[in-house]
CSV table of C-alpha atoms in Angstrom, one decimal:
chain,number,residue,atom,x,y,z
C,1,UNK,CA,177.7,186.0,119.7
C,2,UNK,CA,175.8,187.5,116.8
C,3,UNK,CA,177.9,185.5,114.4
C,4,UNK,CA,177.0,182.1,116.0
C,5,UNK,CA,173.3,183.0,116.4
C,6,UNK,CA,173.6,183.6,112.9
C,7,UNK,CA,175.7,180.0,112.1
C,8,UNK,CA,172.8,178.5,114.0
C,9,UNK,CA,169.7,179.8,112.3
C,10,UNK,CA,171.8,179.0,109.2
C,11,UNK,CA,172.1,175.3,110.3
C,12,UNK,CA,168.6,175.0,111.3
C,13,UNK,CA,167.3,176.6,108.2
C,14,UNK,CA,170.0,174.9,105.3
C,15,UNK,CA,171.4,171.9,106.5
C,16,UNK,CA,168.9,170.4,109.1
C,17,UNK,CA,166.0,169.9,106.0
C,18,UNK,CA,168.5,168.7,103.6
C,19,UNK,CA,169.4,166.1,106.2
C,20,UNK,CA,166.8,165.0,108.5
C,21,UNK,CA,167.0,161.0,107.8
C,22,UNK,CA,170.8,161.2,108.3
C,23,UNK,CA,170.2,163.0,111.6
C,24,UNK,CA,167.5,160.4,112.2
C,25,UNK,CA,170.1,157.5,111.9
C,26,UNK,CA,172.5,159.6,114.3
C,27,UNK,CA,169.7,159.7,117.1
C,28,UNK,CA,169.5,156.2,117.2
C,29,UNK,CA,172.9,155.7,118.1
C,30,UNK,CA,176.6,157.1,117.4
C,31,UNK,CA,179.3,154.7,115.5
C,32,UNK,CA,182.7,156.5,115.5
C,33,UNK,CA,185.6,154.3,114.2
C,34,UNK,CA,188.1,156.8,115.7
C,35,UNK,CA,189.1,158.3,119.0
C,36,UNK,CA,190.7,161.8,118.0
C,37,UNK,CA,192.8,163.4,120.9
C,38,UNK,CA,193.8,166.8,119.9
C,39,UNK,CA,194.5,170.1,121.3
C,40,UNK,CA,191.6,172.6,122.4
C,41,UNK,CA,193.3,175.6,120.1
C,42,UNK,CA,190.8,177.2,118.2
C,43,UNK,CA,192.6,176.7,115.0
C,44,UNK,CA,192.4,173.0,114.9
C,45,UNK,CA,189.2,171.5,113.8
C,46,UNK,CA,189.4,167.6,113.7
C,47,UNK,CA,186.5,167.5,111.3
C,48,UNK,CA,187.5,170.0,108.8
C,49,UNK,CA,190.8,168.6,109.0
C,50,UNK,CA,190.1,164.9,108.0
C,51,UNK,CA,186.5,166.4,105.8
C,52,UNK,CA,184.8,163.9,108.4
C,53,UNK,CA,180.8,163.9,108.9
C,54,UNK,CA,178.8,163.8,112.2
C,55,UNK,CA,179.2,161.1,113.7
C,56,UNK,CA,182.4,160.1,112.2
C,57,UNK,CA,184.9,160.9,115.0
C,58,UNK,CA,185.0,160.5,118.9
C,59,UNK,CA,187.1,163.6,120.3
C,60,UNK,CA,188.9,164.4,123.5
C,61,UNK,CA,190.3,167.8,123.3
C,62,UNK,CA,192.2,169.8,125.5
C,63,UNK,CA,195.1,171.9,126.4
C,64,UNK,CA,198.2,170.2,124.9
C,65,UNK,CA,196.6,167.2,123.3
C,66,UNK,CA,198.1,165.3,127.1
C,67,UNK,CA,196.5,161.8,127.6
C,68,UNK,CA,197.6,161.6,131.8
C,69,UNK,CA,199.5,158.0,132.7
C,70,UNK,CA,196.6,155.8,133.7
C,71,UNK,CA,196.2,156.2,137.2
C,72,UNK,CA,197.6,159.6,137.5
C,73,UNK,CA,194.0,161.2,137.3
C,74,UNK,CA,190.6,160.6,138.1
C,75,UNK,CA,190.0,163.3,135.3
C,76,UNK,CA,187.4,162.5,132.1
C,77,UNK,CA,190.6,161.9,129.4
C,78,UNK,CA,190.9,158.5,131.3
C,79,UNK,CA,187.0,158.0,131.4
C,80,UNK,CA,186.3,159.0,127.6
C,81,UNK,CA,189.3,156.6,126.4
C,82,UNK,CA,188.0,153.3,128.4
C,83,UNK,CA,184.5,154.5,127.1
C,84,UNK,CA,185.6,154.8,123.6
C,85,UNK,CA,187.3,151.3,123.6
C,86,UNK,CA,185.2,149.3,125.4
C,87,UNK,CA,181.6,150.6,124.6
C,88,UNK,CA,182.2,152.4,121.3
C,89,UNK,CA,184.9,149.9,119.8
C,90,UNK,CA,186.8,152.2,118.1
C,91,UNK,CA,189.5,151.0,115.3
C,92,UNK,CA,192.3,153.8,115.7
C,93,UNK,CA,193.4,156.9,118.3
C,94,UNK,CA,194.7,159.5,116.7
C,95,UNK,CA,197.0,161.7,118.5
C,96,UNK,CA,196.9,165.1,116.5
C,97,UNK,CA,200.0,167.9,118.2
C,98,UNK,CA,199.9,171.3,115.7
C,99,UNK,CA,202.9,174.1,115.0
C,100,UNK,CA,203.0,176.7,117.0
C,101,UNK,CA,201.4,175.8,119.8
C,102,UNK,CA,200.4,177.6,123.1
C,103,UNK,CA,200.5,174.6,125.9
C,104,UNK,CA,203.8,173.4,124.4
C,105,UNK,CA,205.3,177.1,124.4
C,106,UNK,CA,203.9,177.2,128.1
C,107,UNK,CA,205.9,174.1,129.0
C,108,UNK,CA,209.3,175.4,127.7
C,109,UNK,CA,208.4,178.3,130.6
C,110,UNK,CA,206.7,176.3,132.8
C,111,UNK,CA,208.2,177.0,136.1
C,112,UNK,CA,207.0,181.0,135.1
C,113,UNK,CA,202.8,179.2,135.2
C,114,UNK,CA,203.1,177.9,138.8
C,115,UNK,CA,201.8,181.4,140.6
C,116,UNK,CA,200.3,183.1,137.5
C,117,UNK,CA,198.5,179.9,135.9
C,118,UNK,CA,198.7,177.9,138.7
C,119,UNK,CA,195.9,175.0,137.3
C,120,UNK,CA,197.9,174.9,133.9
C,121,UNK,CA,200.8,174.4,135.6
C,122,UNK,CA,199.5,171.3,137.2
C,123,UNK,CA,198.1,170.1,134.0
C,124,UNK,CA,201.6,170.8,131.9
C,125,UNK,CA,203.1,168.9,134.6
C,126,UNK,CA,201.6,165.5,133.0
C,127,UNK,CA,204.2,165.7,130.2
C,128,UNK,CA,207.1,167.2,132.2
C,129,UNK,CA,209.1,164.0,130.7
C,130,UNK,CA,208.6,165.5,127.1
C,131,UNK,CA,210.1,169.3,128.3
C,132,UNK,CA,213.0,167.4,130.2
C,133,UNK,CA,214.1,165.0,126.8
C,134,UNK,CA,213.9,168.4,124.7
C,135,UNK,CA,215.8,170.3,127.3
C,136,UNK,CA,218.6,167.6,127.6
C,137,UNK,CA,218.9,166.6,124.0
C,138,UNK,CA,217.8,169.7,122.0
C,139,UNK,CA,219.1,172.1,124.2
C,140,UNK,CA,221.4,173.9,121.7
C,141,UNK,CA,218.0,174.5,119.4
C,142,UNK,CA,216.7,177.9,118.8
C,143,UNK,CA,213.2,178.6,120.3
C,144,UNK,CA,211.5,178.1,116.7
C,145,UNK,CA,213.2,174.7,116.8
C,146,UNK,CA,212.8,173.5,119.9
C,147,UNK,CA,209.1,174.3,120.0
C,148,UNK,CA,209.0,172.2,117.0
C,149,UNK,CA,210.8,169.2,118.4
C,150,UNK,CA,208.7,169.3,121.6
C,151,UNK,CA,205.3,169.3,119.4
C,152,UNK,CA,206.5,166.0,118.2
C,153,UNK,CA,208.4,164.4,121.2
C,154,UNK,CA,204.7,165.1,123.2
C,155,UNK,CA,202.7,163.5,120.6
C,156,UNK,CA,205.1,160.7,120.7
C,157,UNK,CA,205.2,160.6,124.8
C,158,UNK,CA,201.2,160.7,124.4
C,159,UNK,CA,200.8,157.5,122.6
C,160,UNK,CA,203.2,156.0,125.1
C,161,UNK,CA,200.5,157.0,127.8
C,162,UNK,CA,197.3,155.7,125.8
C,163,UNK,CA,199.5,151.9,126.1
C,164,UNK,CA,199.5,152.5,130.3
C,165,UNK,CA,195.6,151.9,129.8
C,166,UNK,CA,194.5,148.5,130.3
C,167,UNK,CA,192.0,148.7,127.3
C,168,UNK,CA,194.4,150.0,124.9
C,169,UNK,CA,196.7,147.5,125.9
C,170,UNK,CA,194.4,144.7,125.7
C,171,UNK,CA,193.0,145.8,122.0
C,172,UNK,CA,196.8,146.1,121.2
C,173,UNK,CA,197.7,143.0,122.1
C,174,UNK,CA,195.0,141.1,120.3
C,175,UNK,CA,195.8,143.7,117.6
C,176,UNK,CA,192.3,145.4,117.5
C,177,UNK,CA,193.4,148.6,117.5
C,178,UNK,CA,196.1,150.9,116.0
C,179,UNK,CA,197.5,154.0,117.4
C,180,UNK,CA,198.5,157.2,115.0
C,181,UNK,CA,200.6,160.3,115.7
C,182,UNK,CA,199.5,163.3,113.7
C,183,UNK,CA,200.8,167.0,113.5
C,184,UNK,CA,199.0,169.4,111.6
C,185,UNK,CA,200.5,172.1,110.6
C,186,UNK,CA,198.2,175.4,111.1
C,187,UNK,CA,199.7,177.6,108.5
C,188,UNK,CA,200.0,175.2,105.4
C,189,UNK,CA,197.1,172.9,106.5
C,190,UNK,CA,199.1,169.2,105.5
C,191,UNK,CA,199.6,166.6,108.3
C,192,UNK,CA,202.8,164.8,109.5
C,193,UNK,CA,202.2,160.8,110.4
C,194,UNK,CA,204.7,159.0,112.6
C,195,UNK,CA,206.0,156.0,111.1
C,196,UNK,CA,206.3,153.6,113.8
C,197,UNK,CA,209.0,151.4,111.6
C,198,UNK,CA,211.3,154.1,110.4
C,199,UNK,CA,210.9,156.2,113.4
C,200,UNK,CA,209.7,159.5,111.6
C,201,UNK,CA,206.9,161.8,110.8
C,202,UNK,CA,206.2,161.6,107.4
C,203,UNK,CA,203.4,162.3,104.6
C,204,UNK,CA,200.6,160.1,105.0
C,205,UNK,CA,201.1,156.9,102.9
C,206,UNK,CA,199.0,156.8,99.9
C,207,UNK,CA,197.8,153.4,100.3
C,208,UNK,CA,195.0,153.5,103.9
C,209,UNK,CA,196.1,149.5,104.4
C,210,UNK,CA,199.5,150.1,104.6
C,211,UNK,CA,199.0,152.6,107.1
C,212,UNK,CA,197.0,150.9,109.0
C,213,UNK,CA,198.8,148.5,109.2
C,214,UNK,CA,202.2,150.0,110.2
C,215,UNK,CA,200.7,151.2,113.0
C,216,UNK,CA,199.2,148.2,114.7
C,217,UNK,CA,201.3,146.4,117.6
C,218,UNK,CA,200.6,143.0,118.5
C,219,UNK,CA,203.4,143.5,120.5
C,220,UNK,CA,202.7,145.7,123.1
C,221,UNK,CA,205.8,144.8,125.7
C,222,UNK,CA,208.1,146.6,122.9
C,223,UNK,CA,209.4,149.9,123.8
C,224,UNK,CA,209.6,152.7,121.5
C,225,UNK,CA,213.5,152.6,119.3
C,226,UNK,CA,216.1,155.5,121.3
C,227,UNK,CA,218.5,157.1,119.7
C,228,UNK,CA,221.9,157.0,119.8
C,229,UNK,CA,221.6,160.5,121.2
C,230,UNK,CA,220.3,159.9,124.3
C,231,UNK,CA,216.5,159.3,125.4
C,232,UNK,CA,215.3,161.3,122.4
C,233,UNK,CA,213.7,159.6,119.4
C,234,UNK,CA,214.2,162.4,116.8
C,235,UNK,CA,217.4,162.8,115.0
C,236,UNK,CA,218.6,166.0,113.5
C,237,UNK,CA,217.5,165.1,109.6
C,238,UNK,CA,213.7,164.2,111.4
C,239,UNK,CA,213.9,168.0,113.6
C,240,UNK,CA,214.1,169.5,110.0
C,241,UNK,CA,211.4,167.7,108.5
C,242,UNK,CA,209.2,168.9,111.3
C,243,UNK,CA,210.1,172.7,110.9
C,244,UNK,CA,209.8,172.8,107.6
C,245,UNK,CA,206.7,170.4,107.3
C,246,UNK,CA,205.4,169.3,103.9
C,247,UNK,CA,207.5,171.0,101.7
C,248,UNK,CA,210.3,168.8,102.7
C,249,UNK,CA,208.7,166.2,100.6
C,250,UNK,CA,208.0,168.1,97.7
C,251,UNK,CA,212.1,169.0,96.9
């Protein structure tokens, strides 16, 4: 506590005189272009990630980075979604999954949760689809593997859950809004994109329009591409370039 009584005094003292007419302009209202869904691990910080200001990014965290099927929960993911469309008019939802981590290790054992984290259990439960795929497609993966592939299959079942919301759909189909999968990798700090087109997590592009662009659906009745190897969307050449992250690029 001594540490963030300390980060506070330093705020107040430093940054607050050096900014008062910027924090002015954020009293009168907030602006966010961006709904950021990410996980509540400590280690992932939206705004240091993307260098973003105050007032820059709307952000629903929690354990697992899990946006619940609309309808499947009264609980405030739903609420903070239809309030970030509708009121806010945000541009883009980012869905950010990291390496390593603990939700999606606790839903390759999730049976184990039901007595000794009972309320996690029930929570994990929301992507039980993504553990199942993994399990029935990537079953002869090693644990360092398969964790990998089921960051990226939940991120990927995620954004199918933000288009069960009618105000995502609606934005979608009158192509108002684009949806983005990140994953950030904790111990090298670069970020993975899903291509929507190619079907693969990749290095952002360098050009923002294209981006953008690729990742806005008109089309909202079209499913997600399946592999030929069953109800997963990740082949064996995209599994690698998730373990091994950036540097796959870079060879």
């Amino acid at each position: 506590m001594k540490d963030l009584i300390k980060g506070l005094q330093e705020f107040q003292s430093s940054y607050v005189p050096k900014n008062k007419e910027f924090l002015h302009e954020l009293a009168q209202g907030q602006h966010p272009r961006i709904l950021f869904i990410t996980c509540s691990d400590s280690r992932v910080q939206p705004e240091l990630i993307t260098q973003s200001d105050l007032g820059d990014l709307f952000v629903i965290r929690n354990a697992g980075n899990i946006v619940p099927p609309y309808g499947a929960t009264n609980g405030g993911e739903g609420a903070t979604i239809e309030y970030a469309i509708k009121s806010l008019e945000v541009e883009h939802i980012i869905v950010c999954g990291h390496t390593t981590c603990g939700a999606m290790k606790g839903l390759l054992q999730v049976g184990e949760l039901e007595y000794k984290m009972p309320l996690v259990y029930n929570w994990l439960k929301h992507t039980e689809s993504t553990r199942e795929m993994v399990e029935e497609n990537y079953g002869h993966l090693g644990p360092k593997e398969k964790l990998a592939t089921l960051v990226a299959e939940n991120v990927l079942t995620q954004i199918d859950n933000l288009r069960t919301y009618p105000a995502v759909r609606s934005h979608l189909h009158r192509n108002e809004i684009a949806l983005h999968g990140w994953i950030y990798n904790i111990e090298d700090g670069s970020v993975l994109t899903y291509d929507r087109k190619n079907h693969a997590f990749v290095l952002p592009f360098t050009s923002l329009d294209a981006y953008d662009n690729n990742n806005r659906n008109p089309d909202t009745s079209a499913a997600p591409e399946i592999s030929s190897q069953g109800s997963s969307r990740l082949s064996s050449a995209q599994r690698d370039r998730i373990s091994r992250g950036s540097a796959f690029y870079h060879h």
